[in-house]
XYZ file of C-alpha atoms in Angstrom:
213
model
C 11.650 -8.264 -5.627
C 13.607 -11.171 -7.066
C 13.984 -14.557 -5.404
C 15.830 -17.837 -5.547
C 15.692 -21.085 -3.590
C 18.118 -23.966 -3.305
C 17.008 -27.547 -2.897
C 14.441 -29.883 -4.454
C 11.360 -28.997 -6.451
C 8.156 -28.151 -4.571
C 4.727 -29.247 -5.713
C 3.246 -26.719 -8.142
C 0.479 -24.666 -6.548
C -1.991 -22.669 -8.596
C -2.808 -18.988 -8.181
C -6.205 -18.270 -6.651
C -8.355 -15.200 -5.947
C -10.866 -15.217 -3.072
C -12.907 -12.150 -3.948
C -15.339 -12.351 -1.016
C -12.582 -12.206 1.593
C -10.169 -10.010 -0.376
C -7.235 -12.438 -0.659
C -5.187 -13.064 -3.819
C -2.445 -15.716 -3.953
C -0.138 -15.249 -6.951
C 1.957 -18.396 -7.417
C 4.590 -19.839 -9.713
C 6.978 -22.645 -8.812
C 7.918 -22.223 -5.148
C 7.075 -18.496 -5.103
C 3.837 -17.157 -3.575
C 2.910 -13.469 -3.374
C -0.178 -12.931 -1.192
C -2.111 -9.646 -1.330
C -4.822 -8.655 1.148
C -7.432 -5.957 0.634
C -10.636 -6.827 2.432
C -12.654 -5.845 5.475
C -10.573 -5.855 8.688
C -7.618 -7.793 7.399
C -9.546 -10.360 5.362
C -9.656 -13.067 7.992
C -7.376 -12.034 10.851
C -9.013 -8.840 12.117
C -5.929 -6.638 11.787
C -5.522 -3.250 10.125
C -3.689 -4.305 6.985
C -4.969 -2.383 3.940
C -3.185 -3.560 0.756
C -0.782 -5.824 2.703
C 1.544 -8.083 0.692
C 3.564 -11.025 1.995
C 5.906 -13.255 0.033
C 6.805 -16.901 0.598
C 9.358 -19.194 -1.012
C 8.261 -22.760 -0.497
C 6.828 -23.052 3.007
C 8.867 -20.143 4.423
C 7.162 -16.737 4.541
C 10.111 -14.362 4.236
C 8.255 -11.055 3.766
C 5.745 -11.478 6.570
C 3.586 -9.627 9.075
C 4.356 -9.313 12.777
C 1.900 -12.000 13.947
C -0.843 -11.889 16.586
C 0.623 -13.021 19.973
C -2.528 -12.591 22.084
C -6.245 -11.776 22.052
C -6.205 -10.055 25.445
C -6.600 -6.272 25.715
C -2.924 -5.329 26.005
C -0.502 -2.878 24.419
C 1.111 -5.777 22.543
C -2.273 -6.726 21.064
C -2.897 -3.186 19.774
C 0.630 -2.889 18.381
C 0.430 -6.147 16.406
C -3.027 -5.229 15.054
C -1.752 -1.839 13.895
C -1.120 -1.117 10.223
C 2.590 -0.533 10.919
C 2.886 -4.230 11.838
C 1.989 -5.139 8.253
C 3.482 -4.563 4.806
C 1.476 -1.491 3.870
C 2.208 2.095 2.887
C 1.391 5.269 4.789
C 0.672 8.769 3.507
C 1.531 12.036 5.247
C 2.788 10.378 8.424
C -0.389 8.722 9.688
C -2.790 5.823 9.221
C -6.542 6.609 9.176
C -7.432 3.452 11.135
C -6.273 2.656 14.677
C -7.072 -0.114 17.137
C -8.955 1.215 20.170
C -9.026 -1.886 22.339
C -8.823 -5.603 21.744
C -11.827 -5.753 19.397
C -12.643 -2.158 18.397
C -11.286 0.412 15.935
C -11.251 4.169 15.492
C -12.783 3.753 12.035
C -13.244 1.234 9.238
C -12.820 2.281 5.616
C -13.680 0.744 2.258
C -11.161 -1.476 0.464
C -11.315 -3.213 -2.913
C -9.356 -5.980 -4.622
C -9.389 -7.377 -8.149
C -7.126 -9.932 -9.805
C -6.198 -11.375 -13.185
C -4.564 -14.794 -12.980
C -2.535 -16.559 -15.625
C -3.023 -14.029 -18.422
C 0.117 -14.034 -20.584
C 1.946 -16.203 -18.067
C 1.759 -13.726 -15.183
C -0.629 -12.853 -12.342
C -1.775 -9.412 -11.217
C -3.739 -8.120 -8.234
C -4.840 -4.521 -7.713
C -6.383 -3.037 -4.585
C -7.614 0.361 -3.454
C -7.949 1.826 0.045
C -10.244 4.780 0.749
C -9.116 5.713 4.260
C -7.480 8.948 3.055
C -10.526 10.332 1.242
C -10.850 13.176 3.734
C -7.458 14.369 2.439
C -8.564 13.925 -1.165
C -6.447 10.790 -1.655
C -6.989 7.139 -2.517
C -4.251 4.542 -2.097
C -3.754 1.995 -4.871
C -1.335 -0.920 -4.822
C -0.657 -3.276 -7.717
C 1.139 -6.578 -7.202
C 2.463 -8.386 -10.273
C 3.965 -11.874 -10.320
C 6.081 -11.711 -13.450
C 7.717 -15.150 -13.157
C 8.672 -17.739 -10.535
C 11.397 -15.332 -9.399
C 10.103 -11.774 -9.848
C 7.376 -9.845 -8.004
C 6.705 -6.159 -8.702
C 4.785 -3.976 -6.214
C 3.583 -0.553 -7.403
C 2.192 1.964 -4.898
C 0.194 5.010 -5.972
C -1.593 7.908 -4.271
C -4.457 9.061 -6.495
C -5.907 12.581 -6.358
C -4.749 16.006 -5.158
C -1.918 16.112 -7.702
C -1.104 19.768 -6.995
C 0.208 18.981 -3.495
C 3.221 16.878 -2.543
C 2.592 14.073 -0.053
C 4.891 12.066 2.176
C 5.097 8.342 1.353
C 6.430 5.589 3.608
C 6.234 1.837 3.037
C 6.686 -0.826 5.719
C 8.184 -4.254 4.934
C 8.591 -6.882 7.648
C 11.077 -9.707 7.235
C 11.207 -13.082 8.964
C 13.388 -12.705 12.104
C 15.902 -15.214 10.720
C 16.418 -13.092 7.599
C 19.825 -11.464 7.124
C 19.639 -8.105 5.330
C 22.752 -6.900 3.488
C 23.652 -3.307 2.681
C 22.653 -3.878 -0.952
C 19.158 -4.946 0.266
C 19.665 -8.607 -0.596
C 17.887 -10.705 2.012
C 18.849 -14.276 2.862
C 16.663 -16.540 4.980
C 17.882 -20.124 5.267
C 18.495 -21.436 1.744
C 16.287 -18.770 0.151
C 17.118 -15.246 -0.958
C 15.199 -12.136 -1.984
C 16.728 -9.226 -3.873
C 15.007 -5.861 -3.424
C 15.080 -2.951 -5.878
C 13.183 0.200 -4.929
C 12.602 3.727 -6.218
C 12.353 5.086 -2.652
C 14.657 8.029 -1.974
C 15.755 6.580 1.363
C 15.444 3.307 3.253
C 16.294 1.976 6.659
C 16.244 -1.180 8.745
C 14.776 -1.233 12.272
C 14.073 -3.993 14.773
C 10.419 -4.910 15.307
C 8.421 -7.357 17.427
C 7.419 -10.680 15.866
C 5.065 -13.402 17.085
C 5.495 -16.691 15.184
C 2.467 -18.349 16.794
C -0.276 -17.468 19.289
C 1.036 -16.744 22.826
C 4.678 -16.606 21.680
């Protein structure tokens, strides 16, 4: 993904890795790429293995769907689900599902490591073990190359003799305008997306900007 922002300079914020919670913030200039790979969403209790969101300045353009409510409702389960986050799915299913407001069908191991500032770039790498029963491990690498370029690499490790279906989910801020060439404009900021995926599509999805809304 490439980005640009019009307007004045923002205060420089440093990259940081919170290993205990599984959060890595890769920053340069106004750009922040945030990767999550910790137990139960690393602080918000959602199913979000290897989630990545991207902000330019104070605007999170590549976001998640939000939380909306803590009551035991269909909306609560939907927004906690992995498909409400920027993750990738193998063979048409996620191993973890919400089964009520505070319970889950299963909880699987996740890891995250990071290298910050080496050679002028930041890197975070996470693994998700929810597909072990199928002989697979998910790995996602997020690289902040500059103050304008973020590279996300998804891999399925193991079982190389069999082909597997891959699908990635990316949620955009509801004010974002997505062009046919996959350039995305949100206010004065833009993101340009290049992907190796064989096909892509744009669908509407629910979004909760703050609790109860």
